Amino acid sequence: MTNSLQSCTVLRGGVRMPWLGLGVWKMDNDAQVVSAVRAALDAGYRSIDTAAIYRNEAGVGQAIREGGVPRSELFVTTKIWNEDQGYDKTLAAYDASLERLGLDHVDLLLIHWPGTDKFVDTWRAFEKLYADGRVRAVGVSNFNIRHLEELKRHSDLVPMVNQVEYHPLLSQRELRSYCQENRIQLEAWSPLMQGNLDHEALRSIGAKHGKSPAQVVLRWDIQHGVVTIPKSVTPARIAENANVFDFELSADEMALIDDLNRDQRFGPDPEKFLF
């Protein structure tokens, strides 16, 4: 059983990535994000996920500098936004992200959305950044199987991570199987369904283990081999989300949660979010 907040998966290429991290989407680039990241670091988190479009990279960087955790112990993710896709623009956008973060590298760089036709050129820039040792791992976000197959046709460098909307109402079984077969680590954004946790299965399973529905969902993610990055700005909730390593869901409980799938999205569909 994955048994601590510092437990990691090992990505293709050998980089260790924590199973649980803090997402900072919709956090203001000021005291809010600084406070949340500091609370996460104090609670033992070592993975922080931001993005250029979140406009809070500077706040994340400030919290890291103030948090007292050695940089070598942290796993920092950021993402290239849609308007910055393309070879040259991606390289410039990465430099801009590093400047805002106040870091000399990130541990994981992702293409935020596939869009239509620029992601192959963007991936060429990722190949260069990775070959030059400027980023420890590279991956994608919101890529479906057809997007991953397109990259495979143009590059020998396989994405190490695919971060997608993933939760009990959108379990993406085919995509999860594909990623597992191709050694692409699946990562869940919006794992807590934007607070839509009022389901009898989650309540009953949680009551049995003395856990909240949110903790049950996060444990379900991890037992399915999916990295997860719940977002919260509340220190108590940040700590609660991390308290998922002292219990294990049975096979029957996992199946009960699996059966909640409705292919329901709370965010954009990558097949319709085109640019």
PDB file of C-alpha atoms in Angstrom:
ATOM      1  CA  MET A   1       0.000   0.000   0.000  1.00  0.00           C
ATOM      2  CA  THR A   2       1.195   3.510  -0.821  1.00  0.00           C
ATOM      3  CA  ASN A   3       1.668   4.609   2.758  1.00  0.00           C
ATOM      4  CA  SER A   4       2.881   8.187   3.104  1.00  0.00           C
ATOM      5  CA  LEU A   5       2.553  11.663   1.659  1.00  0.00           C
ATOM      6  CA  GLN A   6       6.115  11.350   0.417  1.00  0.00           C
ATOM      7  CA  SER A   7       5.384   8.136  -1.488  1.00  0.00           C
ATOM      8  CA  CYS A   8       6.258   8.486  -5.166  1.00  0.00           C
ATOM      9  CA  THR A   9       5.682   6.921  -8.514  1.00  0.00           C
ATOM     10  CA  VAL A  10       8.737   6.587 -10.768  1.00  0.00           C
ATOM     11  CA  LEU A  11       8.253   8.194 -14.155  1.00  0.00           C
ATOM     12  CA  ARG A  12       9.698   6.996 -17.437  1.00  0.00           C
ATOM     13  CA  GLY A  13      13.263   8.318 -17.231  1.00  0.00           C
ATOM     14  CA  GLY A  14      13.602   7.636 -13.513  1.00  0.00           C
ATOM     15  CA  VAL A  15      12.248  10.851 -11.962  1.00  0.00           C
ATOM     16  CA  ARG A  16      10.271  10.337  -8.746  1.00  0.00           C
ATOM     17  CA  MET A  17       6.896  12.117  -8.576  1.00  0.00           C
ATOM     18  CA  PRO A  18       4.750  12.234  -5.417  1.00  0.00           C
ATOM     19  CA  TRP A  19       1.390  10.507  -5.632  1.00  0.00           C
ATOM     20  CA  LEU A  20      -0.346  13.465  -4.017  1.00  0.00           C
ATOM     21  CA  GLY A  21       0.255  17.171  -4.544  1.00  0.00           C
ATOM     22  CA  LEU A  22      -1.412  20.553  -4.245  1.00  0.00           C
ATOM     23  CA  GLY A  23      -3.140  22.119  -7.234  1.00  0.00           C
ATOM     24  CA  VAL A  24      -3.349  25.928  -7.244  1.00  0.00           C
ATOM     25  CA  TRP A  25      -5.889  26.602 -10.007  1.00  0.00           C
ATOM     26  CA  LYS A  26      -8.029  29.686  -9.315  1.00  0.00           C
ATOM     27  CA  MET A  27      -5.798  30.825  -6.471  1.00  0.00           C
ATOM     28  CA  ASP A  28      -4.937  34.519  -6.498  1.00  0.00           C
ATOM     29  CA  ASN A  29      -1.296  35.429  -7.093  1.00  0.00           C
ATOM     30  CA  ASP A  30      -0.919  37.020  -3.688  1.00  0.00           C
ATOM     31  CA  ALA A  31      -1.352  36.054  -0.059  1.00  0.00           C
ATOM     32  CA  GLN A  32      -3.894  33.354  -0.967  1.00  0.00           C
ATOM     33  CA  VAL A  33      -1.587  31.162  -3.027  1.00  0.00           C
ATOM     34  CA  VAL A  34       1.387  31.870  -0.763  1.00  0.00           C
ATOM     35  CA  SER A  35      -0.633  30.835   2.287  1.00  0.00           C
ATOM     36  CA  ALA A  36      -1.974  27.685   0.633  1.00  0.00           C
ATOM     37  CA  VAL A  37       1.420  26.502  -0.622  1.00  0.00           C
ATOM     38  CA  ARG A  38       3.045  27.262   2.733  1.00  0.00           C
ATOM     39  CA  ALA A  39       0.293  25.277   4.494  1.00  0.00           C
ATOM     40  CA  ALA A  40       0.841  22.379   2.109  1.00  0.00           C
ATOM     41  CA  LEU A  41       4.588  22.366   2.663  1.00  0.00           C
ATOM     42  CA  ASP A  42       4.052  22.494   6.423  1.00  0.00           C
ATOM     43  CA  ALA A  43       1.678  19.522   6.118  1.00  0.00           C
ATOM     44  CA  GLY A  44       4.334  17.505   4.291  1.00  0.00           C
ATOM     45  CA  TYR A  45       3.358  18.033   0.659  1.00  0.00           C
ATOM     46  CA  ARG A  46       6.286  18.102  -1.710  1.00  0.00           C
ATOM     47  CA  SER A  47       4.477  18.472  -5.059  1.00  0.00           C
ATOM     48  CA  ILE A  48       2.980  21.774  -6.268  1.00  0.00           C
ATOM     49  CA  ASP A  49       1.141  22.105  -9.593  1.00  0.00           C
ATOM     50  CA  THR A  50       0.732  25.512 -11.244  1.00  0.00           C
ATOM     51  CA  ALA A  51       0.446  26.855 -14.807  1.00  0.00           C
ATOM     52  CA  ALA A  52       1.161  30.033 -16.700  1.00  0.00           C
ATOM     53  CA  ILE A  53      -2.553  30.672 -17.247  1.00  0.00           C
ATOM     54  CA  TYR A  54      -3.220  30.476 -13.495  1.00  0.00           C
ATOM     55  CA  ARG A  55      -1.231  33.695 -13.181  1.00  0.00           C
ATOM     56  CA  ASN A  56       0.108  32.676  -9.791  1.00  0.00           C
ATOM     57  CA  GLU A  57       3.547  31.278 -10.601  1.00  0.00           C
ATOM     58  CA  ALA A  58       5.177  34.233  -8.815  1.00  0.00           C
ATOM     59  CA  GLY A  59       3.203  33.498  -5.656  1.00  0.00           C
ATOM     60  CA  VAL A  60       4.108  29.820  -5.833  1.00  0.00           C
ATOM     61  CA  GLY A  61       7.761  30.760  -6.176  1.00  0.00           C
ATOM     62  CA  GLN A  62       7.541  33.091  -3.190  1.00  0.00           C
ATOM     63  CA  ALA A  63       5.991  30.365  -1.047  1.00  0.00           C
ATOM     64  CA  ILE A  64       8.714  27.915  -2.063  1.00  0.00           C
ATOM     65  CA  ARG A  65      11.422  30.393  -1.099  1.00  0.00           C
ATOM     66  CA  GLU A  66       9.761  31.114   2.226  1.00  0.00           C
ATOM     67  CA  GLY A  67       8.755  27.524   2.982  1.00  0.00           C
ATOM     68  CA  GLY A  68      12.112  26.266   4.172  1.00  0.00           C
ATOM     69  CA  VAL A  69      11.976  23.012   2.206  1.00  0.00           C
ATOM     70  CA  PRO A  70      15.099  22.299   0.146  1.00  0.00           C
ATOM     71  CA  ARG A  71      14.433  22.688  -3.568  1.00  0.00           C
ATOM     72  CA  SER A  72      15.812  19.189  -4.145  1.00  0.00           C
ATOM     73  CA  GLU A  73      12.910  17.748  -2.131  1.00  0.00           C
ATOM     74  CA  LEU A  74      10.212  19.516  -4.150  1.00  0.00           C
ATOM     75  CA  PHE A  75       8.403  18.538  -7.319  1.00  0.00           C
ATOM     76  CA  VAL A  76       7.173  21.627  -9.184  1.00  0.00           C
ATOM     77  CA  THR A  77       4.944  21.433 -12.261  1.00  0.00           C
ATOM     78  CA  THR A  78       3.955  24.195 -14.659  1.00  0.00           C
ATOM     79  CA  LYS A  79       2.327  24.242 -18.081  1.00  0.00           C
ATOM     80  CA  ILE A  80       2.629  25.955 -21.452  1.00  0.00           C
ATOM     81  CA  TRP A  81      -0.582  27.801 -22.295  1.00  0.00           C
ATOM     82  CA  ASN A  82      -2.368  27.585 -25.629  1.00  0.00           C
ATOM     83  CA  GLU A  83      -1.300  30.950 -27.076  1.00  0.00           C
ATOM     84  CA  ASP A  84       2.336  30.096 -26.327  1.00  0.00           C
ATOM     85  CA  GLN A  85       2.362  26.875 -28.326  1.00  0.00           C
ATOM     86  CA  GLY A  86       4.817  26.405 -31.178  1.00  0.00           C
ATOM     87  CA  TYR A  87       8.555  25.758 -31.048  1.00  0.00           C
ATOM     88  CA  ASP A  88      10.021  29.236 -30.482  1.00  0.00           C
ATOM     89  CA  LYS A  89       7.105  30.559 -28.440  1.00  0.00           C
ATOM     90  CA  THR A  90       7.272  27.544 -26.132  1.00  0.00           C
ATOM     91  CA  LEU A  91      10.959  28.069 -25.406  1.00  0.00           C
ATOM     92  CA  ALA A  92      10.307  31.742 -24.596  1.00  0.00           C
ATOM     93  CA  ALA A  93       7.263  30.866 -22.472  1.00  0.00           C
ATOM     94  CA  TYR A  94       9.282  28.384 -20.417  1.00  0.00           C
ATOM     95  CA  ASP A  95      11.907  31.032 -19.692  1.00  0.00           C
ATOM     96  CA  ALA A  96       9.138  33.425 -18.635  1.00  0.00           C
ATOM     97  CA  SER A  97       7.645  30.815 -16.288  1.00  0.00           C
ATOM     98  CA  LEU A  98      11.034  30.201 -14.684  1.00  0.00           C
ATOM     99  CA  GLU A  99      11.486  33.927 -14.156  1.00  0.00           C
ATOM    100  CA  ARG A 100       8.091  34.240 -12.482  1.00  0.00           C
ATOM    101  CA  LEU A 101       8.734  31.184 -10.326  1.00  0.00           C
ATOM    102  CA  GLY A 102      12.238  32.306  -9.451  1.00  0.00           C
ATOM    103  CA  LEU A 103      13.564  28.812 -10.268  1.00  0.00           C
ATOM    104  CA  ASP A 104      16.242  27.521 -12.612  1.00  0.00           C
ATOM    105  CA  HIS A 105      14.133  24.525 -13.657  1.00  0.00           C
ATOM    106  CA  VAL A 106      10.814  22.802 -13.073  1.00  0.00           C
ATOM    107  CA  ASP A 107      10.454  19.119 -12.401  1.00  0.00           C
ATOM    108  CA  LEU A 108       7.616  18.611 -14.857  1.00  0.00           C
ATOM    109  CA  LEU A 109       6.568  20.718 -17.845  1.00  0.00           C
ATOM    110  CA  LEU A 110       3.238  20.010 -19.538  1.00  0.00           C
ATOM    111  CA  ILE A 111       1.492  21.094 -22.726  1.00  0.00           C
ATOM    112  CA  HIS A 112      -1.712  22.444 -21.192  1.00  0.00           C
ATOM    113  CA  TRP A 113      -4.162  21.492 -24.012  1.00  0.00           C
ATOM    114  CA  PRO A 114      -3.703  19.732 -27.350  1.00  0.00           C
ATOM    115  CA  GLY A 115      -5.795  22.157 -29.420  1.00  0.00           C
ATOM    116  CA  THR A 116      -5.622  21.393 -33.122  1.00  0.00           C
ATOM    117  CA  ASP A 117      -2.231  21.302 -34.793  1.00  0.00           C
ATOM    118  CA  LYS A 118       0.474  23.133 -32.830  1.00  0.00           C
ATOM    119  CA  PHE A 119       1.215  20.556 -30.167  1.00  0.00           C
ATOM    120  CA  VAL A 120       3.685  18.604 -32.318  1.00  0.00           C
ATOM    121  CA  ASP A 121       5.888  21.692 -32.749  1.00  0.00           C
ATOM    122  CA  THR A 122       5.456  22.441 -29.061  1.00  0.00           C
ATOM    123  CA  TRP A 123       6.638  18.920 -28.272  1.00  0.00           C
ATOM    124  CA  ARG A 124       9.786  19.527 -30.342  1.00  0.00           C
ATOM    125  CA  ALA A 125      10.594  22.371 -27.962  1.00  0.00           C
ATOM    126  CA  PHE A 126       9.966  20.015 -25.042  1.00  0.00           C
ATOM    127  CA  GLU A 127      12.403  17.545 -26.597  1.00  0.00           C
ATOM    128  CA  LYS A 128      15.079  20.251 -26.654  1.00  0.00           C
ATOM    129  CA  LEU A 129      14.409  21.392 -23.093  1.00  0.00           C
ATOM    130  CA  TYR A 130      14.580  17.810 -21.880  1.00  0.00           C
ATOM    131  CA  ALA A 131      17.715  16.955 -23.899  1.00  0.00           C
ATOM    132  CA  ASP A 132      19.407  20.112 -22.579  1.00  0.00           C
ATOM    133  CA  GLY A 133      18.615  19.125 -18.988  1.00  0.00           C
ATOM    134  CA  ARG A 134      16.510  22.230 -18.385  1.00  0.00           C
ATOM    135  CA  VAL A 135      13.490  20.249 -17.197  1.00  0.00           C
ATOM    136  CA  ARG A 136      13.517  16.931 -15.364  1.00  0.00           C
ATOM    137  CA  ALA A 137      10.392  15.455 -16.966  1.00  0.00           C
ATOM    138  CA  VAL A 138       7.997  16.402 -19.761  1.00  0.00           C
ATOM    139  CA  GLY A 139       4.402  15.519 -20.381  1.00  0.00           C
ATOM    140  CA  VAL A 140       1.014  16.633 -21.601  1.00  0.00           C
ATOM    141  CA  SER A 141      -2.353  17.611 -20.195  1.00  0.00           C
ATOM    142  CA  ASN A 142      -5.840  16.874 -21.500  1.00  0.00           C
ATOM    143  CA  PHE A 143      -4.545  14.605 -24.265  1.00  0.00           C
ATOM    144  CA  ASN A 144      -6.772  11.830 -25.543  1.00  0.00           C
ATOM    145  CA  ILE A 145      -5.445   8.647 -27.115  1.00  0.00           C
ATOM    146  CA  ARG A 146      -5.484  10.083 -30.637  1.00  0.00           C
ATOM    147  CA  HIS A 147      -3.338  13.046 -29.511  1.00  0.00           C
ATOM    148  CA  LEU A 148      -0.853  10.713 -27.835  1.00  0.00           C
ATOM    149  CA  GLU A 149      -0.709   8.557 -30.969  1.00  0.00           C
ATOM    150  CA  GLU A 150      -0.018  11.666 -33.051  1.00  0.00           C
ATOM    151  CA  LEU A 151       2.962  12.518 -30.849  1.00  0.00           C
ATOM    152  CA  LYS A 152       4.187   8.941 -31.169  1.00  0.00           C
ATOM    153  CA  ARG A 153       4.231   9.312 -34.961  1.00  0.00           C
ATOM    154  CA  HIS A 154       6.495  12.359 -34.739  1.00  0.00           C
ATOM    155  CA  SER A 155       8.739  11.686 -31.765  1.00  0.00           C
ATOM    156  CA  ASP A 156      10.560   8.927 -29.929  1.00  0.00           C
ATOM    157  CA  LEU A 157      10.148  10.854 -26.675  1.00  0.00           C
ATOM    158  CA  VAL A 158       7.027   9.501 -24.980  1.00  0.00           C
ATOM    159  CA  PRO A 159       5.205  11.864 -22.593  1.00  0.00           C
ATOM    160  CA  MET A 160       6.003  10.891 -19.022  1.00  0.00           C
ATOM    161  CA  VAL A 161       2.719  12.232 -17.637  1.00  0.00           C
ATOM    162  CA  ASN A 162      -0.777  12.910 -18.967  1.00  0.00           C
ATOM    163  CA  GLN A 163      -2.774  15.155 -16.641  1.00  0.00           C
ATOM    164  CA  VAL A 164      -6.510  14.946 -17.329  1.00  0.00           C
ATOM    165  CA  GLU A 165      -9.870  15.506 -15.688  1.00  0.00           C
ATOM    166  CA  TYR A 166     -10.354  12.291 -13.754  1.00  0.00           C
ATOM    167  CA  HIS A 167     -12.759  11.419 -10.959  1.00  0.00           C
ATOM    168  CA  PRO A 168     -15.489   8.867 -10.149  1.00  0.00           C
ATOM    169  CA  LEU A 169     -17.963  10.497 -12.552  1.00  0.00           C
ATOM    170  CA  LEU A 170     -15.343  10.549 -15.348  1.00  0.00           C
ATOM    171  CA  SER A 171     -13.120   7.535 -14.849  1.00  0.00           C
ATOM    172  CA  GLN A 172     -11.690   7.444 -18.416  1.00  0.00           C
ATOM    173  CA  ARG A 173     -10.974   3.729 -18.251  1.00  0.00           C
ATOM    174  CA  GLU A 174      -9.798   3.364 -21.849  1.00  0.00           C
ATOM    175  CA  LEU A 175      -7.395   6.287 -21.534  1.00  0.00           C
ATOM    176  CA  ARG A 176      -6.122   5.023 -18.180  1.00  0.00           C
ATOM    177  CA  SER A 177      -5.452   1.577 -19.667  1.00  0.00           C
ATOM    178  CA  TYR A 178      -3.673   3.110 -22.669  1.00  0.00           C
ATOM    179  CA  CYS A 179      -1.455   5.226 -20.439  1.00  0.00           C
ATOM    180  CA  GLN A 180      -0.596   2.287 -18.204  1.00  0.00           C
ATOM    181  CA  GLU A 181       0.299   0.151 -21.220  1.00  0.00           C
ATOM    182  CA  ASN A 182       2.554   2.900 -22.589  1.00  0.00           C
ATOM    183  CA  ARG A 183       4.166   3.854 -19.257  1.00  0.00           C
ATOM    184  CA  ILE A 184       2.567   7.291 -19.242  1.00  0.00           C
ATOM    185  CA  GLN A 185       1.678   8.307 -15.709  1.00  0.00           C
ATOM    186  CA  LEU A 186      -1.944   9.420 -15.534  1.00  0.00           C
ATOM    187  CA  GLU A 187      -2.576  12.402 -13.256  1.00  0.00           C
ATOM    188  CA  ALA A 188      -5.961  13.682 -12.111  1.00  0.00           C
ATOM    189  CA  TRP A 189      -7.069  17.295 -12.125  1.00  0.00           C
ATOM    190  CA  SER A 190     -10.390  18.224 -10.519  1.00  0.00           C
ATOM    191  CA  PRO A 191     -10.289  14.902  -8.630  1.00  0.00           C
ATOM    192  CA  LEU A 192     -12.926  16.094  -6.152  1.00  0.00           C
ATOM    193  CA  MET A 193     -15.441  16.970  -8.872  1.00  0.00           C
ATOM    194  CA  GLN A 194     -15.507  20.634  -7.845  1.00  0.00           C
ATOM    195  CA  GLY A 195     -17.174  19.627  -4.585  1.00  0.00           C
ATOM    196  CA  ASN A 196     -19.827  17.334  -6.090  1.00  0.00           C
ATOM    197  CA  LEU A 197     -19.181  14.615  -3.533  1.00  0.00           C
ATOM    198  CA  ASP A 198     -22.722  13.895  -2.344  1.00  0.00           C
ATOM    199  CA  HIS A 199     -22.968  10.241  -3.374  1.00  0.00           C
ATOM    200  CA  GLU A 200     -24.206   7.447  -1.139  1.00  0.00           C
ATOM    201  CA  ALA A 201     -21.356   5.130  -2.155  1.00  0.00           C
ATOM    202  CA  LEU A 202     -18.744   7.678  -1.094  1.00  0.00           C
ATOM    203  CA  ARG A 203     -20.549   8.441   2.169  1.00  0.00           C
ATOM    204  CA  SER A 204     -21.001   4.794   3.155  1.00  0.00           C
ATOM    205  CA  ILE A 205     -17.444   3.799   2.284  1.00  0.00           C
ATOM    206  CA  GLY A 206     -16.134   6.827   4.136  1.00  0.00           C
ATOM    207  CA  ALA A 207     -18.193   5.996   7.232  1.00  0.00           C
ATOM    208  CA  LYS A 208     -16.719   2.490   7.290  1.00  0.00           C
ATOM    209  CA  HIS A 209     -13.159   3.829   7.263  1.00  0.00           C
ATOM    210  CA  GLY A 210     -13.740   6.977   9.316  1.00  0.00           C
ATOM    211  CA  LYS A 211     -12.944   9.115   6.278  1.00  0.00           C
ATOM    212  CA  SER A 212     -14.663  11.898   4.335  1.00  0.00           C
ATOM    213  CA  PRO A 213     -16.010  11.358   0.797  1.00  0.00           C
ATOM    214  CA  ALA A 214     -13.116  13.497  -0.466  1.00  0.00           C
ATOM    215  CA  GLN A 215     -10.567  11.255   1.232  1.00  0.00           C
ATOM    216  CA  VAL A 216     -12.254   8.184  -0.233  1.00  0.00           C
ATOM    217  CA  VAL A 217     -11.997   9.647  -3.748  1.00  0.00           C
ATOM    218  CA  LEU A 218      -8.329  10.559  -3.330  1.00  0.00           C
ATOM    219  CA  ARG A 219      -7.567   7.060  -2.047  1.00  0.00           C
ATOM    220  CA  TRP A 220      -9.471   5.596  -5.046  1.00  0.00           C
ATOM    221  CA  ASP A 221      -7.254   7.652  -7.373  1.00  0.00           C
ATOM    222  CA  ILE A 222      -4.065   6.435  -5.774  1.00  0.00           C
ATOM    223  CA  GLN A 223      -5.131   2.784  -5.733  1.00  0.00           C
ATOM    224  CA  HIS A 224      -5.895   3.066  -9.441  1.00  0.00           C
ATOM    225  CA  GLY A 225      -2.308   4.253  -9.941  1.00  0.00           C
ATOM    226  CA  VAL A 226      -3.334   7.837 -10.676  1.00  0.00           C
ATOM    227  CA  VAL A 227      -1.383  10.804  -9.304  1.00  0.00           C
ATOM    228  CA  THR A 228      -3.743  13.409  -7.896  1.00  0.00           C
ATOM    229  CA  ILE A 229      -3.555  17.127  -7.080  1.00  0.00           C
ATOM    230  CA  PRO A 230      -6.563  18.321  -5.072  1.00  0.00           C
ATOM    231  CA  LYS A 231      -6.917  22.078  -4.699  1.00  0.00           C
ATOM    232  CA  SER A 232      -7.766  23.859  -1.453  1.00  0.00           C
ATOM    233  CA  VAL A 233      -6.907  27.195   0.135  1.00  0.00           C
ATOM    234  CA  THR A 234      -7.926  26.069   3.638  1.00  0.00           C
ATOM    235  CA  PRO A 235      -5.067  24.714   5.795  1.00  0.00           C
ATOM    236  CA  ALA A 236      -7.332  22.240   7.612  1.00  0.00           C
ATOM    237  CA  ARG A 237      -8.674  20.874   4.323  1.00  0.00           C
ATOM    238  CA  ILE A 238      -5.177  20.714   2.827  1.00  0.00           C
ATOM    239  CA  ALA A 239      -4.098  18.592   5.797  1.00  0.00           C
ATOM    240  CA  GLU A 240      -7.252  16.444   5.569  1.00  0.00           C
ATOM    241  CA  ASN A 241      -6.661  15.739   1.878  1.00  0.00           C
ATOM    242  CA  ALA A 242      -3.210  14.434   2.744  1.00  0.00           C
ATOM    243  CA  ASN A 243      -4.566  12.001   5.331  1.00  0.00           C
ATOM    244  CA  VAL A 244      -5.290   9.209   2.871  1.00  0.00           C
ATOM    245  CA  PHE A 245      -2.340   6.901   3.436  1.00  0.00           C
ATOM    246  CA  ASP A 246      -3.553   5.039   6.533  1.00  0.00           C
ATOM    247  CA  PHE A 247      -6.382   3.022   4.972  1.00  0.00           C
ATOM    248  CA  GLU A 248      -7.023   0.897   1.919  1.00  0.00           C
ATOM    249  CA  LEU A 249     -10.165   0.386  -0.137  1.00  0.00           C
ATOM    250  CA  SER A 250     -11.235  -3.182  -0.791  1.00  0.00           C
ATOM    251  CA  ALA A 251     -11.766  -4.522  -4.303  1.00  0.00           C
ATOM    252  CA  ASP A 252     -15.522  -4.333  -3.764  1.00  0.00           C
ATOM    253  CA  GLU A 253     -15.280  -0.717  -2.614  1.00  0.00           C
ATOM    254  CA  MET A 254     -13.140   0.196  -5.612  1.00  0.00           C
ATOM    255  CA  ALA A 255     -15.713  -1.406  -7.917  1.00  0.00           C
ATOM    256  CA  LEU A 256     -18.564   0.447  -6.205  1.00  0.00           C
ATOM    257  CA  ILE A 257     -16.815   3.759  -6.860  1.00  0.00           C
ATOM    258  CA  ASP A 258     -15.987   2.697 -10.423  1.00  0.00           C
ATOM    259  CA  ASP A 259     -19.701   2.209 -11.020  1.00  0.00           C
ATOM    260  CA  LEU A 260     -20.326   5.919 -10.381  1.00  0.00           C
ATOM    261  CA  ASN A 261     -18.897   6.749 -13.808  1.00  0.00           C
ATOM    262  CA  ARG A 262     -21.216   8.841 -15.987  1.00  0.00           C
ATOM    263  CA  ASP A 263     -18.624  10.225 -18.437  1.00  0.00           C
ATOM    264  CA  GLN A 264     -19.503  13.590 -16.869  1.00  0.00           C
ATOM    265  CA  ARG A 265     -17.113  16.503 -17.251  1.00  0.00           C
ATOM    266  CA  PHE A 266     -16.894  19.630 -15.111  1.00  0.00           C
ATOM    267  CA  GLY A 267     -14.227  21.157 -17.371  1.00  0.00           C
ATOM    268  CA  PRO A 268     -13.792  21.505 -21.149  1.00  0.00           C
ATOM    269  CA  ASP A 269     -13.796  18.511 -23.481  1.00  0.00           C
ATOM    270  CA  PRO A 270     -10.398  18.321 -25.281  1.00  0.00           C
ATOM    271  CA  GLU A 271     -12.221  17.314 -28.453  1.00  0.00           C
ATOM    272  CA  LYS A 272     -14.214  20.559 -28.406  1.00  0.00           C
ATOM    273  CA  PHE A 273     -11.755  23.001 -26.793  1.00  0.00           C
ATOM    274  CA  LEU A 274      -9.949  23.878 -30.013  1.00  0.00           C
ATOM    275  CA  PHE A 275      -7.627  26.753 -30.854  1.00  0.00           C
TER     276      PHE A 275
END
